[in-house]
PDB file of C-alpha atoms in Angstrom:
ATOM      1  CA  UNK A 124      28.146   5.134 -15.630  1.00  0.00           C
ATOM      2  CA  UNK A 125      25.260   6.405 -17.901  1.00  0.00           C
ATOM      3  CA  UNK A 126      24.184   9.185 -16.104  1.00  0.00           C
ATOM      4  CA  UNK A 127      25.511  12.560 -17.882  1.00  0.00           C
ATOM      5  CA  UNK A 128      24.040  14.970 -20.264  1.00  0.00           C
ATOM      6  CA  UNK A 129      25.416  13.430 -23.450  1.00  0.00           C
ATOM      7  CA  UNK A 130      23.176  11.307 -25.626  1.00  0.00           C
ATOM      8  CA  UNK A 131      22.879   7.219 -23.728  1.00  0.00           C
ATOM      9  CA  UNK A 132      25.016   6.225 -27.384  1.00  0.00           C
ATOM     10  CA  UNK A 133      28.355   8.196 -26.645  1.00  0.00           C
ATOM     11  CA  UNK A 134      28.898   7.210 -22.997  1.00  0.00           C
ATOM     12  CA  UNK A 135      28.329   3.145 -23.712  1.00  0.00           C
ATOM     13  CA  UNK A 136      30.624   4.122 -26.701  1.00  0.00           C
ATOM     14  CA  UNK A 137      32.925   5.521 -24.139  1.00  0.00           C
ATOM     15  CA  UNK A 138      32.095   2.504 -21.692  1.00  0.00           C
ATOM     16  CA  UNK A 139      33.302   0.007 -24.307  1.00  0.00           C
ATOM     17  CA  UNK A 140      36.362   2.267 -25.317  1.00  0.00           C
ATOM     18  CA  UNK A 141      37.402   2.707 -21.780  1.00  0.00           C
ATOM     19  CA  UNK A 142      37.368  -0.948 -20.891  1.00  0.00           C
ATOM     20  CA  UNK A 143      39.507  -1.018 -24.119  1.00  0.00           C
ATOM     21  CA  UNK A 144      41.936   1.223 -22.920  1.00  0.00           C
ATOM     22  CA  UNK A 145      42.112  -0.372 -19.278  1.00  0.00           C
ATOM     23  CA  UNK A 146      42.334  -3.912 -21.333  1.00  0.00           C
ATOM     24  CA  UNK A 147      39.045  -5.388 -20.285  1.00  0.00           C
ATOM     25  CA  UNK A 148      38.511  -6.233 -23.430  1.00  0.00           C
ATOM     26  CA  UNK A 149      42.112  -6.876 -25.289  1.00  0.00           C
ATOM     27  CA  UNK A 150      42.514  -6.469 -29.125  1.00  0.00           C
ATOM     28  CA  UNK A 151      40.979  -9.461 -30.699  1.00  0.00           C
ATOM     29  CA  UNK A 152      38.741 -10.587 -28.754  1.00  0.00           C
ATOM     30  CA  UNK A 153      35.010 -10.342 -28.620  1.00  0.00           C
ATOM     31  CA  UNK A 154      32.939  -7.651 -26.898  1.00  0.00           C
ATOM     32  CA  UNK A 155      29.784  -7.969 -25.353  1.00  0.00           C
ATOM     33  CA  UNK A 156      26.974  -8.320 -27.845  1.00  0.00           C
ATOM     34  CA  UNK A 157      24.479  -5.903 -28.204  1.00  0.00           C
ATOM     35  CA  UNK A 158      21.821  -7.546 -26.409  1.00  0.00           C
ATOM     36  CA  UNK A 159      24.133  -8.162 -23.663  1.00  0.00           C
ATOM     37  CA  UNK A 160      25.574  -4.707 -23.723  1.00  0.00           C
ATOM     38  CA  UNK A 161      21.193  -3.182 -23.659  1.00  0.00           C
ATOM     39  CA  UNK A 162      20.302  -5.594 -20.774  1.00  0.00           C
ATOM     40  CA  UNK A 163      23.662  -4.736 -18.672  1.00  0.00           C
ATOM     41  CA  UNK A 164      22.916  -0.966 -18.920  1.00  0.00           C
ATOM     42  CA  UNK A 165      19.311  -1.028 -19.288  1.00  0.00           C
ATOM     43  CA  UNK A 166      19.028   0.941 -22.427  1.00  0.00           C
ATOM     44  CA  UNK A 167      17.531  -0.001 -26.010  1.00  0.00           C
ATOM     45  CA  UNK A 168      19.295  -2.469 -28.200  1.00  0.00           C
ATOM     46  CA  UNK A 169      19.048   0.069 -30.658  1.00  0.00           C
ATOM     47  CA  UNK A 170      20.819   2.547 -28.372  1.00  0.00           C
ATOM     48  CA  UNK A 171      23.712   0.047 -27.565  1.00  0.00           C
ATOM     49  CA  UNK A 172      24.004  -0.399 -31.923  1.00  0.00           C
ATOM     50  CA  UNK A 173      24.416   2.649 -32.618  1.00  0.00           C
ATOM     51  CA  UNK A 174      27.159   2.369 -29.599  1.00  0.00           C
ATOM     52  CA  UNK A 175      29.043  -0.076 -31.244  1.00  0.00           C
ATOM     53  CA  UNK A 176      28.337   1.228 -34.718  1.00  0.00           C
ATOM     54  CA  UNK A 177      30.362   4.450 -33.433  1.00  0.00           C
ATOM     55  CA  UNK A 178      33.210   1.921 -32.728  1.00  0.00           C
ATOM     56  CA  UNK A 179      33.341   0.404 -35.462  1.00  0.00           C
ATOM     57  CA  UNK A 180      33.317   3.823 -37.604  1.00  0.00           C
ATOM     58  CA  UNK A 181      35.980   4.612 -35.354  1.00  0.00           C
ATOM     59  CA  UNK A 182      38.222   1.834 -36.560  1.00  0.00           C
ATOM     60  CA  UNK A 183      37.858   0.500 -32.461  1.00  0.00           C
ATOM     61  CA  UNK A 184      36.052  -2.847 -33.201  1.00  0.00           C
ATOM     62  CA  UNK A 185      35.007  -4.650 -36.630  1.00  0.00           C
ATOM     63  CA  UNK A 186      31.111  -6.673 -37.015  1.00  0.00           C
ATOM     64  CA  UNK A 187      32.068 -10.046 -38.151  1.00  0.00           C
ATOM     65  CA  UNK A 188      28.667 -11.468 -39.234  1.00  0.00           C
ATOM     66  CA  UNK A 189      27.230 -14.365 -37.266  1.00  0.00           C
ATOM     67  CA  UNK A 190      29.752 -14.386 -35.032  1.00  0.00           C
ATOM     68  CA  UNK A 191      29.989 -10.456 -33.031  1.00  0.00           C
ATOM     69  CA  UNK A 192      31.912  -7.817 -32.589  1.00  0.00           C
ATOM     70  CA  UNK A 193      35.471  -7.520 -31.833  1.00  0.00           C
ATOM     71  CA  UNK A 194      38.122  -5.244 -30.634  1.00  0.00           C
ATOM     72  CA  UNK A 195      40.667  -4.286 -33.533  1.00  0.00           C
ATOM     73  CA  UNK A 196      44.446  -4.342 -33.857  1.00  0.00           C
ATOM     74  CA  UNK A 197      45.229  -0.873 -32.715  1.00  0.00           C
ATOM     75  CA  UNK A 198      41.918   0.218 -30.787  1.00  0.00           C
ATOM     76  CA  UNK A 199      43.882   0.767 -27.609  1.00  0.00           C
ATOM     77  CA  UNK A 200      46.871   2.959 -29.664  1.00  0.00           C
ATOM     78  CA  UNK A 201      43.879   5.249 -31.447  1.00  0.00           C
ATOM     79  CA  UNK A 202      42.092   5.700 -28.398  1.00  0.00           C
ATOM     80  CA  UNK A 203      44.601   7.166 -26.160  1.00  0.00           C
ATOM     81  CA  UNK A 204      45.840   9.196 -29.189  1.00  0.00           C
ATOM     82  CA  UNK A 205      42.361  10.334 -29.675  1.00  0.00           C
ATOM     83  CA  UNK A 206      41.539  11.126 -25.671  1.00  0.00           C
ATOM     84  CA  UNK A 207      45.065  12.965 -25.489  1.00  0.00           C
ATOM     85  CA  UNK A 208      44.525  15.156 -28.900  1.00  0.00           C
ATOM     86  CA  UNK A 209      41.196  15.796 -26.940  1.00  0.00           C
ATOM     87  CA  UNK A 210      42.802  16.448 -23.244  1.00  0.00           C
ATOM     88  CA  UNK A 211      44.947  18.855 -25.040  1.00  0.00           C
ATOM     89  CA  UNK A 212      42.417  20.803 -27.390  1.00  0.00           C
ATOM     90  CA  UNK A 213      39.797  21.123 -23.907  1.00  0.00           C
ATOM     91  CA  UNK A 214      42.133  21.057 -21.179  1.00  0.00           C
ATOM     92  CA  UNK A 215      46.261  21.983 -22.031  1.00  0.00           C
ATOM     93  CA  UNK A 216      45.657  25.066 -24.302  1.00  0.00           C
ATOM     94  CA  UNK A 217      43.266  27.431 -21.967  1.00  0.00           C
ATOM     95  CA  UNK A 218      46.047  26.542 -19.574  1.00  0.00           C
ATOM     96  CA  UNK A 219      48.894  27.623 -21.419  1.00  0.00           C
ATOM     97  CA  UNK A 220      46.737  30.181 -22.330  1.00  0.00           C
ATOM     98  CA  UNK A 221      46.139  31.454 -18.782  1.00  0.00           C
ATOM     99  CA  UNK A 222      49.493  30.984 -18.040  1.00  0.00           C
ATOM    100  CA  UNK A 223      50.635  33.505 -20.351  1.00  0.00           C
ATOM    101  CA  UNK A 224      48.165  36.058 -19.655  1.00  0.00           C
ATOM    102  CA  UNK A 225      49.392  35.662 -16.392  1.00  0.00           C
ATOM    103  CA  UNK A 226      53.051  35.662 -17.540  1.00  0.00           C
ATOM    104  CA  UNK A 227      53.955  32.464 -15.858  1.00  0.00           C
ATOM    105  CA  UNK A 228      56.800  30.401 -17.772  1.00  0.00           C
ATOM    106  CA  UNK A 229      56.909  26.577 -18.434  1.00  0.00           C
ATOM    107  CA  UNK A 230      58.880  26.495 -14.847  1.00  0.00           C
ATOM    108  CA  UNK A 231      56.319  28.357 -12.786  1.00  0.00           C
ATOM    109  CA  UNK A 232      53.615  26.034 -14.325  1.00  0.00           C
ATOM    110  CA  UNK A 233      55.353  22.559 -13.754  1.00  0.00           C
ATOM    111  CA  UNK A 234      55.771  23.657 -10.523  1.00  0.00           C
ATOM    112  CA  UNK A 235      52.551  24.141 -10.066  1.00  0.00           C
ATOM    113  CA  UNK A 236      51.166  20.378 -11.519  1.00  0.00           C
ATOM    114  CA  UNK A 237      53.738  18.804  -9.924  1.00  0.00           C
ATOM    115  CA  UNK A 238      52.257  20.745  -6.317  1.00  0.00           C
ATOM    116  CA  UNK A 239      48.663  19.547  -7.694  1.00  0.00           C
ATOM    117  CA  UNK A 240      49.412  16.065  -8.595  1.00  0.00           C
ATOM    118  CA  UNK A 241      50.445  15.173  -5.393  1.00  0.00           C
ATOM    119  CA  UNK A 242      48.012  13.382  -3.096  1.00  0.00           C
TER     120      UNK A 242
END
């Protein structure tokens, strides 16, 4: 799981947000703490803070004092609109781009997903 080139904060942060998305951890309920969250991935408790601290500037989970963190109404919603604005700004437009350079139409590149998509 942690083992990219992006800074040990941003992939727990995308840990936590993907078990979000999958529903590992529904809206409302707790998530791990932070000590639990450092110990389970080996990293500093610092590192898995500043983790959560992401989500929660994110509007993903809220701090309740005393008590943890928790996954907020919506966090599911905002993440797949935020992965999918992404998907399309990194992925879609060079495609649509090559595919007019290339002077494909809409047609000639469905057909060509719907070829790829298959297993």
């Amino acid at each position: 799981m942690l083992d990219d080139d992006r800074p040990i904060f941003l992939q727990l942060a995308q840990w936590l947000e993907n078990g979000i998305a999958r529903g590992e951890f529904p809206e409302g309920t707790a998530l791990p703490s932070i000590n639990e969250l450092a110990t389970f991935h080996r990293v500093n408790p610092a590192t898995a803070n500043r983790a959560v601290a992401l989500l929660v500037e994110r509007g993903i989970a809220t701090r309740h004092r005393g008590i943890g963190m928790f996954v907020t109404e919506g966090a599911k919603e905002r993440i797949v609109k935020a992965r999918t604005d992404d998907f399309a700004e990194r992925l879609v437009r060079p495609v649509i781009t090559e595919a007019k350079l290339l002077e494909l139409d809409l047609a000639d590149v469905t057909e060509l997903f719907e070829r790829e998509w298959k297993p």
